[in-house]
Amino acid sequence: MAKIMRCDFSSFAAYHDSGVAVRDDIVAVVKENSWIKADLSTECKRWKTAVHRFFSVLPECAEWEDVIIEAAESGCRKQSDFYMGDSSVNPYPGYSWEVENIGDDLWYIHLNVKENIA
């Protein structure tokens, strides 16, 4: 099993300068402007394993794990509230997430959430 690590950053500039962006099995967490933005790429057979790995080092967003698993089991692998029902841009977005197969047994998970709803 892959050992998942976590790296925290106060800005995207610090994240990009760190070199973490191109490494697997590291949950990169950027906390800025009242947002928690986290992502992970990891190699495993099942998307659900990738999701469990992601949340194993992200306890402040633990309630999102069941939400994402339930949606993905129903065939929805991506969700956000950036747009309203009438397709207009939501002036107060609060979340987005995705579970994506980016290669042979390689999964990408991301969660962006406002801190007040995490």
CSV table of N, CA, C and O in Angstrom, one decimal:
chain,number,residue,atom,x,y,z
A,1,MET,N,0.8,-1.2,0.0
A,1,MET,CA,0.0,0.0,0.0
A,1,MET,C,0.9,1.3,0.0
A,1,MET,O,1.9,1.3,0.7
A,2,ALA,N,0.5,2.2,-0.7
A,2,ALA,CA,1.2,3.5,-0.8
A,2,ALA,C,1.1,4.3,0.5
A,2,ALA,O,0.1,4.3,1.1
A,3,LYS,N,2.2,4.8,0.9
A,3,LYS,CA,2.3,5.7,2.1
A,3,LYS,C,1.9,7.1,1.6
A,3,LYS,O,2.6,7.7,0.8
A,4,ILE,N,0.8,7.6,2.1
A,4,ILE,CA,0.3,8.9,1.6
A,4,ILE,C,0.8,10.0,2.6
A,4,ILE,O,0.7,9.8,3.8
A,5,MET,N,1.4,11.0,2.1
A,5,MET,CA,1.9,12.1,2.9
A,5,MET,C,1.0,13.3,2.6
A,5,MET,O,0.3,13.4,1.6
A,6,ARG,N,1.2,14.3,3.5
A,6,ARG,CA,0.4,15.6,3.3
A,6,ARG,C,1.4,16.7,3.4
A,6,ARG,O,2.3,16.8,4.2
A,7,CYS,N,1.2,17.7,2.5
A,7,CYS,CA,2.0,18.9,2.5
A,7,CYS,C,1.1,20.1,2.5
A,7,CYS,O,0.2,20.2,1.6
A,8,ASP,N,1.2,21.0,3.4
A,8,ASP,CA,0.4,22.2,3.5
A,8,ASP,C,1.1,23.4,3.0
A,8,ASP,O,2.3,23.6,3.2
A,9,PHE,N,0.3,24.3,2.3
A,9,PHE,CA,0.8,25.5,1.7
A,9,PHE,C,-0.1,26.7,2.0
A,9,PHE,O,-1.3,26.5,2.1
A,10,SER,N,0.4,27.9,2.1
A,10,SER,CA,-0.4,29.0,2.4
A,10,SER,C,-0.8,29.8,1.1
A,10,SER,O,-1.6,30.7,1.1
A,11,SER,N,-0.2,29.3,-0.1
A,11,SER,CA,-0.6,29.9,-1.3
A,11,SER,C,-0.3,29.0,-2.5
A,11,SER,O,0.5,28.0,-2.3
A,12,PHE,N,-0.9,29.2,-3.6
A,12,PHE,CA,-0.6,28.4,-4.8
A,12,PHE,C,0.9,28.6,-5.3
A,12,PHE,O,1.5,27.7,-5.8
A,13,ALA,N,1.4,29.8,-5.1
A,13,ALA,CA,2.8,30.1,-5.5
A,13,ALA,C,3.7,29.2,-4.7
A,13,ALA,O,4.6,28.6,-5.3
A,14,ALA,N,3.5,29.1,-3.4
A,14,ALA,CA,4.4,28.2,-2.6
A,14,ALA,C,4.2,26.8,-3.0
A,14,ALA,O,5.2,26.0,-3.1
A,15,TYR,N,3.0,26.4,-3.3
A,15,TYR,CA,2.7,25.0,-3.8
A,15,TYR,C,3.5,24.7,-5.1
A,15,TYR,O,4.2,23.7,-5.2
A,16,HIS,N,3.4,25.6,-6.1
A,16,HIS,CA,4.1,25.4,-7.4
A,16,HIS,C,5.6,25.4,-7.2
A,16,HIS,O,6.3,24.7,-7.9
A,17,ASP,N,6.1,26.3,-6.4
A,17,ASP,CA,7.5,26.4,-6.2
A,17,ASP,C,8.1,25.2,-5.4
A,17,ASP,O,9.3,24.9,-5.6
A,18,SER,N,7.3,24.4,-4.8
A,18,SER,CA,7.8,23.3,-3.9
A,18,SER,C,8.1,22.1,-4.7
A,18,SER,O,8.9,21.2,-4.2
A,19,GLY,N,7.6,21.9,-5.9
A,19,GLY,CA,7.8,20.7,-6.7
A,19,GLY,C,6.9,19.5,-6.4
A,19,GLY,O,7.0,18.5,-7.0
A,20,VAL,N,6.0,19.7,-5.4
A,20,VAL,CA,5.1,18.7,-5.0
A,20,VAL,C,4.0,18.4,-6.1
A,20,VAL,O,3.5,17.3,-6.2
A,21,ALA,N,3.8,19.4,-6.9
A,21,ALA,CA,2.7,19.3,-8.0
A,21,ALA,C,2.9,18.1,-8.9
A,21,ALA,O,2.0,17.6,-9.5
A,22,VAL,N,4.1,17.6,-9.1
A,22,VAL,CA,4.4,16.6,-10.0
A,22,VAL,C,4.7,15.2,-9.4
A,22,VAL,O,5.1,14.3,-10.0
A,23,ARG,N,4.4,15.1,-8.1
A,23,ARG,CA,4.7,13.9,-7.3
A,23,ARG,C,3.4,13.2,-6.9
A,23,ARG,O,2.4,13.8,-6.5
A,24,ASP,N,3.4,11.9,-7.0
A,24,ASP,CA,2.2,11.1,-6.6
A,24,ASP,C,2.3,10.8,-5.1
A,24,ASP,O,3.3,10.9,-4.5
A,25,ASP,N,1.1,10.4,-4.6
A,25,ASP,CA,1.0,10.0,-3.2
A,25,ASP,C,1.3,11.1,-2.1
A,25,ASP,O,1.7,10.8,-1.0
A,26,ILE,N,1.1,12.3,-2.6
A,26,ILE,CA,1.2,13.5,-1.6
A,26,ILE,C,-0.1,14.3,-1.8
A,26,ILE,O,-0.5,14.7,-2.9
A,27,VAL,N,-0.8,14.4,-0.7
A,27,VAL,CA,-2.0,15.3,-0.7
A,27,VAL,C,-1.5,16.7,-0.4
A,27,VAL,O,-1.0,17.0,0.6
A,28,ALA,N,-1.6,17.5,-1.4
A,28,ALA,CA,-1.2,18.9,-1.3
A,28,ALA,C,-2.4,19.7,-0.9
A,28,ALA,O,-3.5,19.6,-1.5
A,29,VAL,N,-2.3,20.5,0.2
A,29,VAL,CA,-3.4,21.3,0.7
A,29,VAL,C,-3.0,22.7,0.7
A,29,VAL,O,-2.0,23.1,1.3
A,30,VAL,N,-3.7,23.5,0.0
A,30,VAL,CA,-3.5,25.0,-0.1
A,30,VAL,C,-4.7,25.6,0.7
A,30,VAL,O,-5.8,25.4,0.3
A,31,LYS,N,-4.3,26.4,1.7
A,31,LYS,CA,-5.4,27.1,2.5
A,31,LYS,C,-5.1,28.6,2.2
A,31,LYS,O,-4.1,29.1,2.7
A,32,GLU,N,-6.0,29.2,1.5
A,32,GLU,CA,-5.9,30.6,1.2
A,32,GLU,C,-7.3,31.2,0.9
A,32,GLU,O,-8.2,30.5,0.3
A,33,ASN,N,-7.5,32.4,1.3
A,33,ASN,CA,-8.8,33.1,1.0
A,33,ASN,C,-10.0,32.4,1.4
A,33,ASN,O,-11.0,32.3,0.7
A,34,SER,N,-9.9,31.8,2.6
A,34,SER,CA,-11.0,31.0,3.2
A,34,SER,C,-11.4,29.7,2.4
A,34,SER,O,-12.5,29.2,2.6
A,35,TRP,N,-10.5,29.2,1.6
A,35,TRP,CA,-10.7,28.0,0.9
A,35,TRP,C,-9.7,26.9,1.3
A,35,TRP,O,-8.5,27.3,1.7
A,36,ILE,N,-10.1,25.7,1.3
A,36,ILE,CA,-9.2,24.5,1.5
A,36,ILE,C,-9.2,23.9,0.1
A,36,ILE,O,-10.3,23.5,-0.4
A,37,LYS,N,-8.0,23.8,-0.5
A,37,LYS,CA,-7.9,23.2,-1.9
A,37,LYS,C,-6.9,22.1,-1.8
A,37,LYS,O,-5.8,22.3,-1.4
A,38,ALA,N,-7.4,20.9,-2.0
A,38,ALA,CA,-6.5,19.7,-1.9
A,38,ALA,C,-6.6,18.8,-3.1
A,38,ALA,O,-7.6,18.7,-3.7
A,39,ASP,N,-5.5,18.1,-3.4
A,39,ASP,CA,-5.5,17.2,-4.5
A,39,ASP,C,-4.5,16.1,-4.2
A,39,ASP,O,-3.5,16.2,-3.4
A,40,LEU,N,-4.7,15.0,-5.0
A,40,LEU,CA,-3.8,13.8,-4.8
A,40,LEU,C,-3.9,13.0,-6.1
A,40,LEU,O,-4.9,12.9,-6.7
A,41,SER,N,-2.7,12.5,-6.6
A,41,SER,CA,-2.7,11.5,-7.6
A,41,SER,C,-2.0,10.3,-7.0
A,41,SER,O,-1.0,10.4,-6.3
A,42,THR,N,-2.6,9.1,-7.2
A,42,THR,CA,-2.1,7.9,-6.6
A,42,THR,C,-2.5,6.7,-7.5
A,42,THR,O,-3.4,6.7,-8.2
A,43,GLU,N,-1.6,5.7,-7.4
A,43,GLU,CA,-1.8,4.5,-8.2
A,43,GLU,C,-2.4,3.4,-7.4
A,43,GLU,O,-1.9,3.1,-6.3
A,44,CYS,N,-3.6,2.9,-7.9
A,44,CYS,CA,-4.3,1.8,-7.2
A,44,CYS,C,-5.3,1.3,-8.2
A,44,CYS,O,-5.6,2.0,-9.2
A,45,LYS,N,-5.9,0.2,-7.9
A,45,LYS,CA,-6.8,-0.5,-8.8
A,45,LYS,C,-8.2,0.2,-8.8
A,45,LYS,O,-8.9,0.3,-9.9
A,46,ARG,N,-8.6,0.7,-7.7
A,46,ARG,CA,-10.0,1.1,-7.5
A,46,ARG,C,-10.1,2.6,-7.1
A,46,ARG,O,-9.3,3.1,-6.3
A,47,TRP,N,-11.0,3.3,-7.7
A,47,TRP,CA,-11.2,4.7,-7.3
A,47,TRP,C,-11.5,4.9,-5.9
A,47,TRP,O,-11.1,5.9,-5.2
A,48,LYS,N,-12.3,4.0,-5.3
A,48,LYS,CA,-12.6,4.1,-3.9
A,48,LYS,C,-11.4,4.0,-3.0
A,48,LYS,O,-11.3,4.8,-1.9
A,49,THR,N,-10.4,3.2,-3.3
A,49,THR,CA,-9.2,3.2,-2.6
A,49,THR,C,-8.5,4.6,-2.6
A,49,THR,O,-8.0,5.1,-1.6
A,50,ALA,N,-8.5,5.2,-3.8
A,50,ALA,CA,-7.9,6.5,-4.0
A,50,ALA,C,-8.6,7.5,-3.1
A,50,ALA,O,-7.9,8.3,-2.4
A,51,VAL,N,-9.9,7.5,-3.0
A,51,VAL,CA,-10.7,8.4,-2.2
A,51,VAL,C,-10.3,8.2,-0.7
A,51,VAL,O,-10.1,9.1,0.0
A,52,HIS,N,-10.3,6.9,-0.3
A,52,HIS,CA,-9.9,6.6,1.1
A,52,HIS,C,-8.5,7.1,1.5
A,52,HIS,O,-8.3,7.7,2.5
A,53,ARG,N,-7.6,7.0,0.5
A,53,ARG,CA,-6.2,7.5,0.8
A,53,ARG,C,-6.2,9.0,0.9
A,53,ARG,O,-5.5,9.5,1.8
A,54,PHE,N,-6.9,9.7,0.0
A,54,PHE,CA,-7.0,11.1,0.1
A,54,PHE,C,-7.5,11.6,1.4
A,54,PHE,O,-6.9,12.5,2.1
A,55,PHE,N,-8.6,11.0,1.9
A,55,PHE,CA,-9.2,11.5,3.2
A,55,PHE,C,-8.5,11.0,4.4
A,55,PHE,O,-8.7,11.5,5.5
A,56,SER,N,-7.6,10.0,4.3
A,56,SER,CA,-6.8,9.5,5.4
A,56,SER,C,-5.9,10.6,6.0
A,56,SER,O,-5.5,10.5,7.2
A,57,VAL,N,-5.6,11.6,5.3
A,57,VAL,CA,-4.7,12.7,5.8
A,57,VAL,C,-5.4,14.1,5.7
A,57,VAL,O,-4.8,15.1,5.8
A,58,LEU,N,-6.7,14.0,5.5
A,58,LEU,CA,-7.5,15.3,5.4
A,58,LEU,C,-8.7,15.3,6.4
A,58,LEU,O,-9.8,15.4,6.0
A,59,PRO,N,-8.4,15.2,7.7
A,59,PRO,CA,-9.5,15.0,8.7
A,59,PRO,C,-10.4,16.2,8.7
A,59,PRO,O,-11.6,16.1,9.1
A,60,GLU,N,-9.9,17.4,8.4
A,60,GLU,CA,-10.8,18.6,8.5
A,60,GLU,C,-11.9,18.6,7.4
A,60,GLU,O,-12.8,19.4,7.5
A,61,CYS,N,-11.8,17.7,6.5
A,61,CYS,CA,-12.9,17.6,5.4
A,61,CYS,C,-13.5,16.2,5.4
A,61,CYS,O,-14.1,15.8,4.4
A,62,ALA,N,-13.4,15.4,6.5
A,62,ALA,CA,-13.8,14.0,6.6
A,62,ALA,C,-15.3,13.8,6.1
A,62,ALA,O,-15.6,12.8,5.5
A,63,GLU,N,-16.2,14.8,6.4
A,63,GLU,CA,-17.6,14.6,6.0
A,63,GLU,C,-17.8,14.5,4.5
A,63,GLU,O,-18.8,14.0,4.0
A,64,TRP,N,-16.8,15.0,3.7
A,64,TRP,CA,-16.9,14.9,2.3
A,64,TRP,C,-16.7,13.6,1.7
A,64,TRP,O,-17.1,13.3,0.6
A,65,GLU,N,-16.0,12.7,2.5
A,65,GLU,CA,-15.7,11.4,1.9
A,65,GLU,C,-16.9,10.6,1.6
A,65,GLU,O,-17.0,10.1,0.5
A,66,ASP,N,-17.9,10.5,2.5
A,66,ASP,CA,-19.1,9.8,2.2
A,66,ASP,C,-19.9,10.4,1.1
A,66,ASP,O,-20.5,9.7,0.2
A,67,VAL,N,-19.9,11.7,1.0
A,67,VAL,CA,-20.6,12.5,-0.1
A,67,VAL,C,-20.0,12.1,-1.4
A,67,VAL,O,-20.8,11.7,-2.4
A,68,ILE,N,-18.7,12.1,-1.5
A,68,ILE,CA,-18.0,11.8,-2.8
A,68,ILE,C,-18.2,10.3,-3.2
A,68,ILE,O,-18.5,10.0,-4.3
A,69,ILE,N,-18.1,9.4,-2.2
A,69,ILE,CA,-18.3,8.0,-2.5
A,69,ILE,C,-19.7,7.7,-2.9
A,69,ILE,O,-19.9,7.0,-3.9
A,70,GLU,N,-20.7,8.2,-2.2
A,70,GLU,CA,-22.1,8.0,-2.6
A,70,GLU,C,-22.3,8.5,-4.0
A,70,GLU,O,-23.0,7.8,-4.9
A,71,ALA,N,-21.9,9.7,-4.4
A,71,ALA,CA,-22.1,10.3,-5.7
A,71,ALA,C,-21.4,9.4,-6.8
A,71,ALA,O,-21.9,9.1,-7.8
A,72,ALA,N,-20.1,9.1,-6.5
A,72,ALA,CA,-19.3,8.3,-7.5
A,72,ALA,C,-19.9,6.9,-7.7
A,72,ALA,O,-19.9,6.4,-8.8
A,73,GLU,N,-20.5,6.3,-6.7
A,73,GLU,CA,-21.1,5.0,-6.8
A,73,GLU,C,-22.4,5.1,-7.7
A,73,GLU,O,-22.8,4.1,-8.3
A,74,SER,N,-22.9,6.3,-7.8
A,74,SER,CA,-24.1,6.5,-8.6
A,74,SER,C,-23.7,7.0,-10.0
A,74,SER,O,-24.6,7.4,-10.8
A,75,GLY,N,-22.4,7.0,-10.3
A,75,GLY,CA,-21.9,7.4,-11.6
A,75,GLY,C,-21.5,8.9,-11.7
A,75,GLY,O,-21.0,9.3,-12.8
A,76,CYS,N,-21.6,9.7,-10.7
A,76,CYS,CA,-21.2,11.1,-10.7
A,76,CYS,C,-19.8,11.2,-10.2
A,76,CYS,O,-19.6,11.0,-9.0
A,77,ARG,N,-18.8,11.5,-11.0
A,77,ARG,CA,-17.4,11.6,-10.6
A,77,ARG,C,-16.9,13.0,-10.5
A,77,ARG,O,-15.7,13.2,-10.3
A,78,LYS,N,-17.8,14.0,-10.6
A,78,LYS,CA,-17.4,15.4,-10.6
A,78,LYS,C,-18.6,16.2,-10.2
A,78,LYS,O,-19.7,16.0,-10.7
A,79,GLN,N,-18.4,17.2,-9.3
A,79,GLN,CA,-19.5,18.1,-8.9
A,79,GLN,C,-19.0,19.4,-8.4
A,79,GLN,O,-17.8,19.5,-7.8
A,80,SER,N,-19.8,20.4,-8.6
A,80,SER,CA,-19.4,21.7,-8.0
A,80,SER,C,-20.7,22.6,-7.9
A,80,SER,O,-21.7,22.2,-8.5
A,81,ASP,N,-20.6,23.6,-7.2
A,81,ASP,CA,-21.7,24.6,-7.1
A,81,ASP,C,-21.4,25.9,-7.8
A,81,ASP,O,-21.8,27.0,-7.4
A,82,PHE,N,-20.5,25.9,-8.8
A,82,PHE,CA,-20.0,27.1,-9.4
A,82,PHE,C,-21.1,27.8,-10.3
A,82,PHE,O,-21.0,28.9,-10.6
A,83,TYR,N,-22.1,27.0,-10.7
A,83,TYR,CA,-23.2,27.5,-11.5
A,83,TYR,C,-24.5,27.3,-10.9
A,83,TYR,O,-24.7,26.3,-10.2
A,84,MET,N,-25.4,28.2,-11.1
A,84,MET,CA,-26.8,28.1,-10.6
A,84,MET,C,-27.6,27.2,-11.5
A,84,MET,O,-27.2,26.9,-12.6
A,85,GLY,N,-28.9,26.9,-11.1
A,85,GLY,CA,-29.8,26.1,-11.9
A,85,GLY,C,-30.1,26.7,-13.2
A,85,GLY,O,-30.3,26.0,-14.2
A,86,ASP,N,-30.0,28.0,-13.4
A,86,ASP,CA,-30.2,28.7,-14.7
A,86,ASP,C,-29.0,28.9,-15.5
A,86,ASP,O,-28.9,29.6,-16.4
A,87,SER,N,-27.9,28.2,-15.1
A,87,SER,CA,-26.6,28.3,-15.7
A,87,SER,C,-25.8,29.5,-15.5
A,87,SER,O,-24.7,29.7,-16.1
A,88,SER,N,-26.3,30.5,-14.7
A,88,SER,CA,-25.5,31.7,-14.4
A,88,SER,C,-24.5,31.3,-13.3
A,88,SER,O,-24.6,30.3,-12.6
A,89,VAL,N,-23.4,32.1,-13.2
A,89,VAL,CA,-22.4,31.9,-12.3
A,89,VAL,C,-22.9,32.1,-10.9
A,89,VAL,O,-23.5,33.2,-10.6
A,90,ASN,N,-22.6,31.2,-10.0
A,90,ASN,CA,-22.9,31.4,-8.6
A,90,ASN,C,-22.0,32.4,-7.9
A,90,ASN,O,-20.8,32.2,-7.9
A,91,PRO,N,-22.5,33.5,-7.4
A,91,PRO,CA,-21.7,34.5,-6.8
A,91,PRO,C,-21.0,34.1,-5.5
A,91,PRO,O,-20.1,34.7,-5.0
A,92,TYR,N,-21.5,33.0,-4.9
A,92,TYR,CA,-21.0,32.5,-3.6
A,92,TYR,C,-20.8,31.0,-3.7
A,92,TYR,O,-21.4,30.2,-3.0
A,93,PRO,N,-19.8,30.6,-4.6
A,93,PRO,CA,-19.6,29.1,-4.7
A,93,PRO,C,-18.9,28.6,-3.4
A,93,PRO,O,-18.3,29.4,-2.7
A,94,GLY,N,-19.2,27.3,-3.1
A,94,GLY,CA,-18.6,26.8,-1.9
A,94,GLY,C,-17.8,25.5,-2.0
A,94,GLY,O,-17.1,25.1,-1.1
A,95,TYR,N,-18.0,24.8,-3.2
A,95,TYR,CA,-17.2,23.5,-3.3
A,95,TYR,C,-17.1,23.1,-4.7
A,95,TYR,O,-17.8,23.4,-5.6
A,96,SER,N,-16.1,22.2,-4.9
A,96,SER,CA,-16.0,21.4,-6.2
A,96,SER,C,-15.1,20.2,-5.8
A,96,SER,O,-14.3,20.3,-4.9
A,97,TRP,N,-15.4,19.1,-6.5
A,97,TRP,CA,-14.6,17.9,-6.3
A,97,TRP,C,-14.6,17.0,-7.5
A,97,TRP,O,-15.5,17.2,-8.4
A,98,GLU,N,-13.6,16.1,-7.6
A,98,GLU,CA,-13.6,15.3,-8.8
A,98,GLU,C,-12.8,14.0,-8.4
A,98,GLU,O,-11.8,14.0,-7.7
A,99,VAL,N,-13.2,12.9,-9.0
A,99,VAL,CA,-12.5,11.6,-9.0
A,99,VAL,C,-12.3,11.2,-10.4
A,99,VAL,O,-13.2,11.0,-11.2
A,100,GLU,N,-11.0,11.2,-10.9
A,100,GLU,CA,-10.7,11.0,-12.3
A,100,GLU,C,-9.7,10.0,-12.5
A,100,GLU,O,-8.6,10.0,-11.8
A,101,ASN,N,-9.9,9.1,-13.4
A,101,ASN,CA,-9.0,8.1,-13.8
A,101,ASN,C,-8.1,8.7,-14.9
A,101,ASN,O,-8.5,9.0,-16.0
A,102,ILE,N,-6.8,9.0,-14.6
A,102,ILE,CA,-5.9,9.7,-15.5
A,102,ILE,C,-4.9,8.8,-16.2
A,102,ILE,O,-4.1,9.2,-16.9
A,103,GLY,N,-5.1,7.5,-16.0
A,103,GLY,CA,-4.2,6.5,-16.6
A,103,GLY,C,-4.4,5.1,-16.1
A,103,GLY,O,-5.3,4.9,-15.3
A,104,ASP,N,-3.6,4.2,-16.5
A,104,ASP,CA,-3.8,2.8,-16.0
A,104,ASP,C,-3.6,2.8,-14.5
A,104,ASP,O,-2.5,3.0,-14.0
A,105,ASP,N,-4.7,2.5,-13.8
A,105,ASP,CA,-4.7,2.5,-12.3
A,105,ASP,C,-4.1,3.7,-11.7
A,105,ASP,O,-3.6,3.6,-10.6
A,106,LEU,N,-4.2,4.9,-12.3
A,106,LEU,CA,-3.7,6.1,-11.8
A,106,LEU,C,-4.9,7.0,-11.6
A,106,LEU,O,-5.7,7.3,-12.6
A,107,TRP,N,-5.2,7.5,-10.4
A,107,TRP,CA,-6.3,8.3,-10.0
A,107,TRP,C,-5.9,9.6,-9.5
A,107,TRP,O,-4.9,9.8,-8.8
A,108,TYR,N,-6.8,10.6,-9.9
A,108,TYR,CA,-6.6,12.0,-9.4
A,108,TYR,C,-7.8,12.4,-8.7
A,108,TYR,O,-9.0,12.2,-9.1
A,109,ILE,N,-7.7,12.9,-7.4
A,109,ILE,CA,-8.8,13.3,-6.6
A,109,ILE,C,-8.5,14.8,-6.2
A,109,ILE,O,-7.4,15.1,-5.9
A,110,HIS,N,-9.5,15.6,-6.3
A,110,HIS,CA,-9.4,16.9,-5.8
A,110,HIS,C,-10.7,17.3,-5.0
A,110,HIS,O,-11.8,16.9,-5.3
A,111,LEU,N,-10.5,18.2,-4.1
A,111,LEU,CA,-11.6,18.8,-3.3
A,111,LEU,C,-11.2,20.2,-3.0
A,111,LEU,O,-10.1,20.5,-2.5
A,112,ASN,N,-12.1,21.1,-3.4
A,112,ASN,CA,-12.0,22.6,-3.1
A,112,ASN,C,-13.2,22.9,-2.3
A,112,ASN,O,-14.3,22.7,-2.8
A,113,VAL,N,-13.0,23.4,-1.1
A,113,VAL,CA,-14.2,23.7,-0.3
A,113,VAL,C,-13.9,25.0,0.6
A,113,VAL,O,-12.8,25.2,1.0
A,114,LYS,N,-15.0,25.8,0.7
A,114,LYS,CA,-14.9,26.9,1.6
A,114,LYS,C,-14.7,26.4,3.0
A,114,LYS,O,-15.4,25.5,3.4
A,115,GLU,N,-13.9,27.1,3.8
A,115,GLU,CA,-13.6,26.6,5.1
A,115,GLU,C,-14.8,26.6,6.0
A,115,GLU,O,-15.0,25.7,6.9
A,116,ASN,N,-15.7,27.5,5.8
A,116,ASN,CA,-16.9,27.5,6.6
A,116,ASN,C,-17.9,26.4,6.4
A,116,ASN,O,-18.9,26.2,7.1
A,117,ILE,N,-17.7,25.7,5.3
A,117,ILE,CA,-18.6,24.5,5.0
A,117,ILE,C,-17.8,23.2,5.1
A,117,ILE,O,-18.4,22.1,4.8
A,118,ALA,N,-16.5,23.3,5.4
A,118,ALA,CA,-15.7,22.0,5.5
A,118,ALA,C,-16.0,21.3,6.7
A,118,ALA,O,-16.5,21.9,7.7
